Amino acid sequence: MAKGDEVSNKQVIFRDYITGFPKETDMVLATGTIRLKVPDGSKAILVKNLYLSCDPYMRSCMTKLDRPNYSPSFTPGSPIRGMGVAKVLDSDHPNFKEGELVWGMIRWEEYSLITTPDNLQFKIEDTDVPLSYYTGLLGFPGLSAYVGFYELCSPKKGENVFISAASGAVGQLVGQFAKITGCYVAGSAGSKEKVDLSKSKFGFDAAFNYKEEHDLDAALKRYFPEGIDIYFENVGGKMLDAVLLNMRDRGRISACGMISQYNLEKHEGVHNMFCLVTKQVRMEGFLVSSYTHLYPKFFDFVMPLIKQGKINYVEDTVEDLVNAPGALIGLFTGRNVGKQVVVVARE
Amino acid sequence: MAKGDEVSNKQVIFRDYITGFPKETDMVLATGTIRLKVPDGSKAILVKNLYLSCDPYMRSCMTKLDRPNYSPSFTPGSPIRGMGVAKVLDSDHPNFKEGELVWGMIRWEEYSLITTPDNLQFKIEDTDVPLSYYTGLLGFPGLSAYVGFYELCSPKKGENVFISAASGAVGQLVGQFAKITGCYVAGSAGSKEKVDLSKSKFGFDAAFNYKEEHDLDAALKRYFPEGIDIYFENVGGKMLDAVLLNMRDRGRISACGMISQYNLEKHEGVHNMFCLVTKQVRMEGFLVSSYTHLYPKFFDFVMPLIKQGKINYVEDTVEDLVNAPGALIGLFTGRNVGKQVVVVARE
């Protein structure tokens, strides 16, 4: 087709705000049309979306909440919004040229008109790696692992590191960063496959299936007889409560997410907060979007490791927008193994 | 009496480990005898105890717990152990001389033989202030306020500071430090008298009686329409839960204690932990005993303020060891107004 043609545009539309677990039917496939040209003088770009990122935080966008600091809610009747990789088909913006690749905030549709491309759009310069990595390893999950582990926790060689959701988009990287730093690393995950992967592929010293442990405190004591120096928090709830009992003096907790809580009407109570006092623990939450200034530092750190084969990254890929709703929902049942990616198109 | 005489020694003996609220009968008055001379070559000191400090953490010493990082449990059948001010009557230790005044860890009795006086015994050099201040304003409560506010929270002029247990031994100082720093300061306390005191004597911009608020979240929104930058945590439980909802982006929580939880078999659940993530809040617990190296810095900061009349300090004083058990118990019902001190002797 030629530039300027009007083409059909498959979309995944957010139906309406929800409570509880999200369902595939909370998203609706639709087909619109789009003209593959940006209006003159608009400073917009027109992109073809290639890879979509499914991330746990997106659940909170499905609830209508007033939270100025966090990710805004989706708009009912409009496409799902998320991170992804796209190719510029047309541009009226001085920083973007036709044919360039970008990653950042896009919509769940085949083609998108992005009217403010300066906002959360990063140019892809290095294409020696799979492009999908820019949804994960080289995107916000990678930066989250880097910021949460190195910036917030100041790890030292020999420290004991625990990571929940160990094989997830972020956890698998934190584990490998911790091993590179010379730490002892154990993780939790929700299936034997994920536990095995954590050890065999990501180099965790130990891992366990939290669903098979009726006493998380006892499980942690088994893997951390001397306690935990650093906890990378992805799940919240009961796991956090058990971790607090097992932190060491001056331990650090980096809170990246709490996926076990996102579908609950009322979040579970955490009973062991006093451990923060008795063990002098520092717990800090963060939003990766506040740390984009560190992306170049992260990139320079991680890219050589990737090229030397010192970092593995496992993705769980589904093809076609039609499978995107199921892929997103799957995060909350733990269906995905590794970073969940949706391929809209390969180029 | 002469040095070396054997004299009677009134003591407050810890009866046995407890659960739930402590009662006066968990402590027993007893009278022993003590020789007012240290054994030759013992490196010990013999002190006359003057002022005893009643502190919330002492509740946890009444339960048998294995917690290497926190204050050790009391020994059933032995005197209560706590901070206090004492006078050296005899010394075999090179650092201490007869007639000197010290503050630090002592026992609840008229006279104590301290066999390791290097451990938590600080010499009192400045006696231009009431000696009892070394149990509070110039003791660990003062250092707690300083460390928890300045070191952990890095306050800036114009920030919004909330303090629970606002009129307590620590809270009343944090409030005054925050005002000196140019912050807006509001606090919570458990009676009209304490609320009034916080405003009239300690300069809080606002204060409220938490017992009269059925909705703590709404109360906090009333006093912090723009949210809380710094929370100085003394109480835990429901107040912490409500505070989390009202923290601002990049807020800091300094956790000094959680007195509302100490008598519960199981601590209350805190449901709003995810706010740490969405608001990028840092929460850090601390034990003042880990920060004694900052005491000189604190002392040089606070002493001029005291002498210029820029710091007020309110104590609640009871006379005689016989009233010590009631004074300690009173902390947990909120009976005391200001720092709870027991006067054993005035010199």
XYZ file of C-alpha atoms in Angstrom:
694
model
C 0.000 0.000 0.000
C 1.127 3.551 -0.527
C 1.690 6.226 2.035
C -1.568 8.064 2.565
C -3.766 5.081 1.812
C -6.602 4.442 4.149
C -6.251 0.911 5.518
C -8.120 -1.255 7.958
C -6.839 -1.125 11.537
C -7.509 -3.997 13.939
C -7.793 -2.795 17.541
C -8.208 -4.212 21.038
C -10.787 -1.993 22.697
C -11.127 -1.635 26.459
C -14.775 -2.298 27.229
C -15.384 -0.808 30.691
C -13.936 -0.555 34.191
C -13.883 -3.776 36.154
C -13.509 -5.196 39.629
C -11.859 -8.507 40.437
C -10.054 -10.679 37.925
C -9.994 -9.361 34.358
C -11.546 -11.533 31.638
C -10.873 -11.704 27.918
C -14.359 -10.308 27.337
C -13.343 -7.097 29.099
C -11.551 -6.396 25.814
C -13.228 -6.364 22.414
C -11.651 -6.857 18.985
C -12.710 -4.178 16.536
C -11.637 -3.055 13.104
C -11.451 0.595 12.179
C -9.658 2.404 9.416
C -6.672 4.713 9.514
C -4.950 6.869 6.914
C -1.235 6.089 6.830
C -0.183 9.721 6.788
C 0.188 12.318 9.518
C -1.619 15.629 9.119
C 0.703 18.398 7.948
C 1.924 20.584 10.800
C 0.707 18.155 13.443
C 4.157 17.179 14.835
C 2.669 13.684 15.053
C 4.061 10.350 13.912
C 2.235 7.431 12.341
C 3.530 4.043 13.413
C 3.003 0.410 12.581
C 2.935 -1.527 15.855
C 5.147 -4.607 15.956
C 5.462 -5.965 19.502
C 3.165 -5.311 22.472
C 4.214 -5.663 26.078
C 1.849 -7.274 28.617
C 2.645 -5.881 32.050
C 1.016 -6.414 35.459
C 0.559 -2.677 36.117
C -1.973 -2.648 33.257
C -4.506 -4.283 35.565
C -4.705 -1.069 37.565
C -5.538 0.862 34.385
C -8.687 -1.266 34.127
C -10.066 0.269 37.306
C -11.238 3.843 37.507
C -8.982 5.420 40.083
C -7.866 8.870 40.913
C -4.109 8.480 41.247
C -2.116 11.351 39.831
C 1.183 9.574 40.473
C 0.438 6.273 38.853
C -0.447 5.087 35.398
C -3.706 6.644 34.149
C -6.808 4.502 33.713
C -7.748 3.199 30.268
C -10.589 4.962 28.471
C -13.639 2.738 27.904
C -14.290 2.413 24.185
C -10.665 3.202 23.275
C -7.782 0.822 22.597
C -5.745 -0.669 25.423
C -2.625 1.401 26.054
C 0.740 -0.140 26.827
C 4.424 -0.296 26.030
C 5.545 -1.678 22.721
C 7.843 -1.561 19.717
C 6.769 0.184 16.533
C 8.061 1.331 13.168
C 7.623 4.893 11.953
C 5.664 4.964 8.686
C 5.276 8.712 8.477
C 6.414 11.649 10.567
C 5.791 15.350 10.872
C 8.081 15.493 13.924
C 11.693 16.665 13.565
C 13.064 13.907 15.856
C 11.515 10.967 14.013
C 11.987 9.782 10.442
C 10.166 7.312 8.276
C 11.605 3.826 8.689
C 12.947 4.390 12.217
C 12.103 2.019 15.043
C 10.836 3.245 18.402
C 9.764 1.753 21.712
C 7.476 3.319 24.240
C 3.811 3.927 24.963
C 1.584 2.780 22.127
C -1.947 1.481 21.659
C -3.116 -2.034 21.039
C -3.883 -1.698 17.337
C -2.091 -2.329 14.067
C -1.352 1.318 13.329
C -1.298 4.308 15.642
C -1.207 8.037 15.188
C 0.926 9.351 18.044
C 0.329 13.057 18.510
C 2.949 13.652 21.245
C 5.836 11.376 20.280
C 8.309 13.125 22.599
C 6.415 11.674 25.515
C 7.651 8.150 26.275
C 8.954 7.361 22.804
C 12.525 6.114 22.664
C 14.407 5.550 19.442
C 15.869 2.103 18.849
C 19.462 2.451 17.671
C 20.748 -1.057 18.203
C 18.968 -3.751 16.201
C 21.531 -6.524 16.749
C 19.169 -8.048 19.309
C 15.613 -9.308 18.870
C 13.377 -6.259 18.510
C 10.958 -7.718 21.047
C 13.659 -7.193 23.717
C 12.634 -3.540 23.725
C 9.392 -4.605 25.418
C 11.343 -6.408 28.152
C 15.064 -6.810 28.660
C 15.786 -3.468 26.964
C 12.519 -1.798 27.921
C 10.875 -0.834 31.202
C 11.128 -4.327 32.750
C 14.895 -4.252 32.241
C 15.192 -0.727 33.570
C 12.982 -1.736 36.530
C 15.321 -4.590 37.397
C 18.336 -2.302 37.142
C 16.887 0.597 39.131
C 15.196 -1.526 41.778
C 18.244 -3.671 42.384
C 21.235 -1.414 41.912
C 19.914 2.067 42.633
C 17.537 1.301 45.481
C 19.247 -1.667 47.160
C 22.997 -0.937 46.793
C 23.855 -4.653 46.689
C 27.184 -5.946 47.938
C 29.007 -9.128 46.996
C 28.040 -12.007 49.230
C 24.638 -10.640 50.214
C 21.539 -12.815 50.206
C 18.933 -11.815 47.633
C 15.358 -13.054 47.370
C 13.205 -12.390 44.311
C 9.514 -13.168 43.966
C 8.063 -13.824 40.508
C 11.587 -15.050 39.819
C 11.104 -16.040 36.188
C 8.995 -13.028 35.227
C 9.936 -10.178 32.938
C 11.726 -8.337 35.739
C 12.604 -11.130 38.180
C 14.682 -13.156 35.739
C 16.916 -10.121 35.216
C 17.226 -9.196 38.872
C 18.394 -12.746 39.516
C 21.066 -12.524 36.849
C 22.187 -9.059 37.999
C 22.459 -10.397 41.549
C 24.573 -13.354 40.422
C 26.829 -11.032 38.401
C 27.235 -8.981 41.599
C 28.331 -12.064 43.530
C 25.217 -12.522 45.641
C 23.461 -15.675 46.775
C 20.116 -15.666 44.969
C 16.904 -17.563 45.594
C 13.511 -16.974 44.054
C 9.890 -18.016 44.175
C 7.605 -18.785 41.259
C 4.257 -20.460 40.644
C 5.108 -23.663 38.784
C 7.762 -26.365 38.542
C 8.605 -25.179 35.046
C 9.311 -21.650 36.286
C 11.306 -22.918 39.246
C 13.432 -25.105 36.964
C 13.900 -22.259 34.503
C 15.035 -19.909 37.267
C 17.796 -22.304 38.220
C 18.802 -23.708 34.828
C 18.496 -20.632 32.648
C 18.853 -17.649 34.973
C 21.391 -19.106 37.391
C 19.443 -18.759 40.645
C 21.141 -20.738 43.419
C 17.736 -21.929 44.575
C 14.057 -21.488 43.780
C 10.768 -22.822 45.097
C 7.147 -23.097 44.021
C 5.200 -20.926 46.448
C 1.989 -22.786 45.634
C 3.456 -25.930 47.169
C 4.514 -24.241 50.416
C 1.820 -23.991 53.058
C 4.263 -22.096 55.298
C 6.141 -19.393 53.387
C 8.079 -18.394 56.496
C 9.425 -21.937 56.819
C 10.255 -22.046 53.109
C 12.243 -18.816 53.356
C 14.075 -20.071 56.444
C 15.073 -23.148 54.438
C 16.619 -21.109 51.649
C 17.844 -18.234 53.825
C 18.998 -19.742 57.137
C 20.944 -16.511 57.783
C 18.192 -14.223 56.529
C 17.609 -11.975 53.534
C 19.640 -8.831 52.835
C 17.736 -7.737 49.743
C 14.180 -8.544 48.710
C 13.016 -7.589 45.246
C 9.243 -7.347 45.678
C 7.000 -8.247 42.766
C 4.045 -9.913 44.481
C 3.066 -8.387 47.863
C 0.585 -9.906 50.315
C 1.490 -13.101 52.158
C 4.934 -13.329 50.590
C 5.854 -9.863 51.805
C 4.594 -10.765 55.268
C 6.804 -13.869 55.348
C 9.804 -12.001 53.957
C 9.566 -9.352 56.689
C 10.076 -12.093 59.277
C 13.229 -13.180 57.491
C 14.954 -9.890 56.725
C 18.395 -9.281 58.165
C 19.441 -6.186 60.067
C 19.712 -3.220 57.654
C 18.033 -5.183 54.875
C 16.570 -3.428 51.841
C 13.299 -4.086 50.049
C 12.750 -2.702 46.596
C 9.018 -2.684 45.794
C 8.490 -2.928 42.047
C 4.978 -4.372 42.088
C 2.511 -6.491 44.061
C 0.776 -8.625 41.459
C -0.912 -10.942 43.969
C -3.033 -8.008 45.157
C -4.184 -6.341 41.955
C -7.419 -8.284 41.535
C -8.517 -8.073 45.172
C -11.236 -5.688 46.235
C -9.286 -5.059 49.424
C -5.599 -5.828 49.577
C -4.452 -8.419 52.101
C -3.189 -7.120 55.427
C 0.539 -7.240 56.081
C 1.028 -8.066 59.741
C 4.779 -7.973 60.228
C 5.472 -4.305 59.577
C 7.101 -3.949 62.984
C 9.991 -6.013 61.589
C 10.975 -2.864 59.685
C 11.772 -1.321 63.058
C 13.402 -4.249 64.838
C 15.562 -5.118 61.840
C 16.087 -1.544 60.651
C 14.835 -2.410 57.196
C 14.376 0.133 54.423
C 11.531 -0.521 51.997
C 11.139 1.693 48.954
C 8.617 1.656 46.171
C 9.386 2.977 42.725
C 7.884 3.654 39.323
C 10.256 2.969 36.487
C 8.825 5.927 34.569
C 10.517 8.185 37.136
C 13.925 6.765 36.243
C 14.081 7.115 32.471
C 17.098 9.428 32.916
C 19.019 6.295 33.947
C 18.148 4.423 30.759
C 21.409 5.296 28.962
C 23.440 4.120 31.978
C 21.410 0.921 32.118
C 21.752 0.368 28.387
C 25.526 0.778 28.511
C 25.644 -1.682 31.396
C 23.402 -4.360 29.978
C 24.149 -4.350 26.256
C 27.723 -5.679 26.582
C 26.438 -8.394 28.923
C 23.865 -9.419 26.329
C 26.420 -9.471 23.534
C 28.832 -11.507 25.656
C 26.064 -14.019 26.262
C 26.069 -13.309 30.000
C 22.370 -12.468 30.170
C 19.604 -14.828 29.130
C 16.127 -13.566 28.471
C 13.063 -15.734 28.112
C 9.943 -14.451 26.393
C 6.511 -15.982 26.072
C 5.233 -14.918 22.697
C 1.760 -15.028 21.200
C 1.018 -14.078 17.613
C -1.652 -11.639 16.418
C -3.676 -8.970 18.180
C -6.563 -11.410 18.465
C -4.575 -13.255 21.128
C -3.558 -10.149 23.038
C -6.463 -10.128 25.547
C -5.723 -13.729 26.555
C -2.040 -12.938 26.931
C -2.737 -9.999 29.237
C -5.213 -11.970 31.360
C -2.702 -14.807 31.586
C -0.330 -12.665 33.659
C -2.754 -12.866 36.566
C -3.133 -16.621 36.478
C 0.595 -17.112 35.916
C 0.073 -18.702 32.499
C 3.076 -16.980 30.907
C 6.600 -18.302 31.317
C 8.954 -15.341 31.055
C 8.180 -11.955 29.560
C 4.756 -11.926 27.846
C 4.937 -10.411 24.375
C 2.306 -10.088 21.645
C 3.560 -10.041 18.065
C 1.390 -7.798 15.936
C 3.763 -7.809 12.996
C 7.456 -8.659 12.630
C 8.355 -5.631 10.571
C 26.182 6.113 105.182
C 29.782 5.466 104.301
C 31.234 3.943 101.199
C 31.296 0.198 101.608
C 28.254 0.066 103.864
C 25.679 -2.552 103.066
C 22.357 -0.804 102.562
C 18.843 -1.851 101.652
C 18.040 -1.698 97.943
C 14.449 -1.378 96.774
C 13.909 -3.078 93.398
C 11.172 -3.535 90.791
C 11.368 -7.198 89.820
C 10.025 -8.551 86.528
C 7.744 -11.436 87.450
C 7.394 -13.492 84.258
C 6.777 -13.262 80.530
C 3.347 -12.049 79.524
C 0.952 -11.849 76.628
C -1.491 -9.001 76.037
C -1.595 -5.802 78.075
C 0.927 -5.579 80.912
C -0.400 -5.115 84.440
C 1.196 -3.598 87.502
C 1.225 -7.059 89.062
C 3.589 -8.246 86.343
C 6.168 -6.337 88.379
C 6.887 -6.926 92.051
C 8.458 -4.581 94.588
C 11.229 -6.227 96.542
C 13.936 -5.080 98.899
C 17.410 -6.543 98.770
C 20.715 -5.318 100.094
C 23.754 -4.028 98.294
C 27.266 -3.084 99.368
C 28.101 0.420 98.168
C 31.547 -0.540 96.913
C 32.768 -2.191 93.756
C 34.957 -5.270 94.042
C 38.645 -4.472 93.508
C 39.807 -5.225 89.976
C 36.261 -5.638 88.697
C 36.242 -2.628 86.340
C 32.685 -2.131 87.578
C 30.904 0.975 88.822
C 28.395 1.306 91.628
C 25.666 3.847 90.967
C 22.768 5.441 92.752
C 19.836 5.580 90.350
C 18.106 8.956 90.113
C 15.702 9.054 87.148
C 14.195 6.119 85.272
C 12.868 6.312 81.750
C 9.599 4.571 80.818
C 9.717 3.697 77.124
C 7.291 1.809 74.871
C 9.947 -0.617 73.587
C 10.099 -2.048 77.119
C 6.834 -3.873 76.451
C 8.631 -6.132 73.995
C 11.166 -7.055 76.690
C 8.263 -8.527 78.687
C 7.734 -11.195 76.049
C 10.170 -14.017 75.493
C 11.320 -13.541 71.938
C 14.289 -14.560 69.900
C 15.326 -11.309 68.248
C 19.040 -10.828 68.030
C 18.677 -7.317 66.618
C 16.265 -5.876 69.126
C 16.287 -5.202 72.814
C 16.790 -8.396 74.821
C 13.953 -9.764 76.933
C 13.872 -9.084 80.678
C 14.931 -11.895 82.975
C 12.108 -13.173 85.199
C 13.056 -12.673 88.825
C 15.490 -9.857 88.025
C 14.915 -6.097 88.054
C 13.357 -4.323 85.079
C 16.056 -2.925 82.805
C 15.797 0.456 81.160
C 17.426 3.771 80.441
C 18.016 6.202 83.267
C 20.206 8.758 84.992
C 22.496 7.734 87.824
C 25.304 9.034 90.018
C 28.561 7.145 90.437
C 29.140 6.264 94.084
C 32.185 4.096 93.543
C 34.236 3.069 90.536
C 36.942 0.615 89.616
C 36.736 1.718 85.989
C 39.281 4.181 84.582
C 36.619 6.199 82.681
C 34.299 6.839 85.612
C 34.919 8.672 88.875
C 33.014 8.910 92.123
C 30.524 11.758 91.991
C 30.127 11.757 88.217
C 26.708 11.595 86.619
C 25.892 9.125 83.853
C 22.927 8.206 81.697
C 22.332 4.905 79.973
C 21.115 1.395 80.637
C 20.418 0.800 84.303
C 18.124 -1.357 86.407
C 14.985 -0.413 88.273
C 16.426 -0.339 91.763
C 17.900 2.234 94.112
C 21.516 1.199 93.608
C 23.087 -0.825 90.810
C 26.416 -2.526 90.316
C 27.211 -2.094 86.615
C 29.863 -4.566 85.564
C 30.314 -3.354 81.971
C 29.938 0.419 82.217
C 31.435 1.010 78.759
C 28.331 -0.496 77.270
C 25.578 2.143 76.947
C 26.825 4.441 79.699
C 27.246 8.062 78.709
C 28.803 10.674 80.949
C 26.739 13.768 81.719
C 28.921 16.838 81.260
C 26.303 19.565 81.119
C 24.162 19.918 84.227
C 22.654 23.332 83.382
C 19.454 21.526 82.401
C 17.162 19.324 84.492
C 18.969 16.008 84.982
C 15.805 14.144 84.030
C 16.236 15.479 80.471
C 18.863 12.783 80.006
C 16.047 10.223 80.037
C 14.243 12.105 77.271
C 15.177 15.275 75.444
C 18.903 14.597 75.874
C 18.626 10.804 75.932
C 17.497 8.180 73.467
C 14.078 9.786 72.799
C 15.819 12.984 71.737
C 18.344 11.137 69.619
C 15.465 9.114 68.094
C 13.672 12.290 67.068
C 16.866 13.696 65.560
C 17.926 10.557 63.702
C 14.455 9.593 62.517
C 13.624 13.061 61.275
C 16.865 14.526 59.989
C 18.960 11.497 59.045
C 16.256 9.243 57.637
C 13.818 11.764 56.165
C 16.041 14.588 54.849
C 13.332 17.210 55.467
C 13.079 20.330 53.352
C 11.538 23.678 54.203
C 7.872 23.779 53.271
C 7.281 20.042 53.416
C 4.253 18.573 55.172
C 5.077 16.519 58.254
C 2.742 14.229 60.192
C 3.648 12.836 63.603
C 1.683 10.247 65.554
C 1.932 10.197 69.354
C 2.573 13.899 68.851
C 2.992 14.872 72.484
C 5.046 11.836 73.482
C 8.674 11.718 74.483
C 9.805 11.602 70.847
C 6.876 13.166 68.978
C 6.965 16.487 70.808
C 10.577 16.941 69.676
C 10.029 15.855 66.088
C 7.289 18.455 65.879
C 9.568 21.195 67.139
C 12.432 20.103 64.865
C 10.043 20.169 61.924
C 8.859 23.674 62.783
C 12.464 24.858 63.138
C 13.076 23.400 59.657
C 10.191 25.413 58.237
C 7.748 22.564 57.696
C 3.984 22.431 58.123
C 3.390 20.066 61.049
C 0.315 18.217 62.216
C 0.061 15.465 64.785
C -2.272 12.963 66.349
C -2.661 12.153 70.011
C -5.128 10.375 72.279
C -6.717 13.146 74.352
C -7.823 16.748 74.155
C -5.122 17.692 76.649
C -2.411 16.203 74.438
C -3.840 17.783 71.319
C -3.917 21.194 73.010
C -0.393 20.731 74.341
C 0.908 19.842 70.880
C -0.387 23.105 69.510
C 0.185 25.457 72.446
C 3.478 24.172 73.790
C 5.179 22.415 70.881
C 4.024 24.666 68.067
C 2.256 22.112 65.874
C 0.199 23.856 63.205
C -2.597 21.360 63.814
C -3.364 18.272 65.864
C -6.281 15.907 66.308
C -7.505 13.298 68.761
C -7.429 10.002 66.858
C -9.910 8.491 69.293
C -12.556 10.931 68.083
C -12.026 10.181 64.390
C -13.912 7.183 63.055
C -12.266 7.720 59.670
C -8.536 8.366 59.986
C -8.168 8.739 56.220
C -10.711 11.568 56.234
C -9.007 13.186 59.215
C -5.640 13.142 57.457
C -7.181 14.574 54.287
C -8.561 17.420 56.389
C -5.132 18.352 57.769
C -3.134 17.397 54.678
C -5.239 18.336 51.638
C -2.040 18.166 49.550
C -0.729 15.024 51.226
C 2.084 14.109 53.581
C 5.776 14.366 52.671
C 7.155 12.958 55.902
C 5.493 10.668 58.415
C 7.187 10.036 61.728
C 5.733 6.687 62.778
C 5.257 5.966 66.462
C 2.030 3.948 66.511
C 1.576 1.566 63.537
C -1.632 -0.313 62.690
C -4.654 1.619 61.444
C -2.872 4.963 61.520
C -0.102 3.690 59.268
C -2.710 2.292 56.905
C -4.464 5.669 56.690
C -1.175 7.538 56.303
C -0.145 5.368 53.345
C -3.247 6.560 51.483
C -2.196 10.148 52.078
C 1.507 10.107 51.305
C 2.808 12.315 48.517
C 5.039 11.165 45.687
C 8.555 10.455 47.036
C 7.353 10.693 50.631
C 9.451 9.324 53.488
C 8.320 7.366 56.531
C 10.608 7.026 59.489
C 9.476 4.118 61.671
C 10.532 4.668 65.266
C 7.925 2.486 66.959
C 4.431 1.043 66.668
C 2.996 1.303 70.179
C -0.582 0.493 69.142
C 0.546 -3.030 68.256
C 2.738 -4.081 71.155
C 0.031 -5.683 73.253
C -1.674 -7.553 70.430
C -1.158 -11.285 69.996
C -1.150 -10.735 66.246
C -0.392 -7.324 64.828
C -3.084 -5.650 62.726
C -2.830 -6.055 58.983
C -1.710 -3.053 56.958
C -3.649 -3.095 53.695
C -2.282 -0.142 51.781
C 1.296 -1.250 51.215
C 0.872 -0.879 47.465
C 0.856 2.885 48.046
C 4.603 2.566 48.612
C 4.868 1.655 44.930
C 2.369 4.049 43.403
C 3.698 6.990 45.430
C 7.341 5.905 45.412
C 7.497 6.118 49.183
C 10.512 5.108 51.236
C 9.823 3.635 54.670
C 12.695 2.906 57.000
C 12.765 1.476 60.478
C 15.529 2.273 62.930
C 16.836 1.494 66.376
C 18.320 4.477 68.128
C 20.975 2.255 69.696
C 22.504 1.909 66.223
C 23.005 5.654 65.994
C 24.856 6.512 69.193
C 27.769 7.725 67.055
C 25.525 10.670 66.113
C 24.890 11.655 69.730
C 27.611 14.339 69.821
C 26.254 15.896 66.616
C 22.733 15.797 68.050
C 23.881 17.257 71.357
C 25.667 20.152 69.647
C 22.524 20.812 67.628
C 19.983 20.654 70.410
C 21.745 22.156 73.408
C 21.917 25.696 71.996
C 18.233 25.449 71.076
C 17.390 24.455 74.641
C 19.473 27.262 76.111
C 17.886 29.800 73.744
C 14.463 28.613 74.896
C 13.593 27.357 71.413
C 12.761 23.849 72.535
C 10.125 22.981 75.091
C 10.066 19.625 76.771
C 7.193 18.255 78.812
C 7.706 15.430 81.265
C 5.203 13.432 83.264
C 6.919 12.634 86.513
C 6.050 10.166 89.236
C 7.955 9.906 92.488
C 9.426 6.747 94.025
C 10.146 3.298 92.648
C 6.869 2.080 94.117
C 5.061 4.032 91.408
C 7.284 2.848 88.565
C 5.172 -0.159 87.483
C 2.077 2.020 87.149
C 4.033 4.595 85.181
C 5.294 1.984 82.720
C 1.849 0.432 82.265
C 0.387 3.892 81.753
C 2.282 4.278 78.471
C 0.012 1.684 76.913
C -3.219 3.297 78.016
C -1.945 6.767 77.146
C -2.105 7.940 80.751
C 1.120 9.950 80.570
C 1.255 13.431 79.115
C 4.744 13.945 77.726
C 7.837 11.953 78.574
C 7.190 9.502 81.430
C 9.889 9.714 84.099
C 10.192 8.012 87.479
C 12.132 9.881 90.139
C 13.994 7.435 92.375
C 16.076 10.126 94.050
C 16.936 13.709 93.116
C 20.619 13.394 93.828
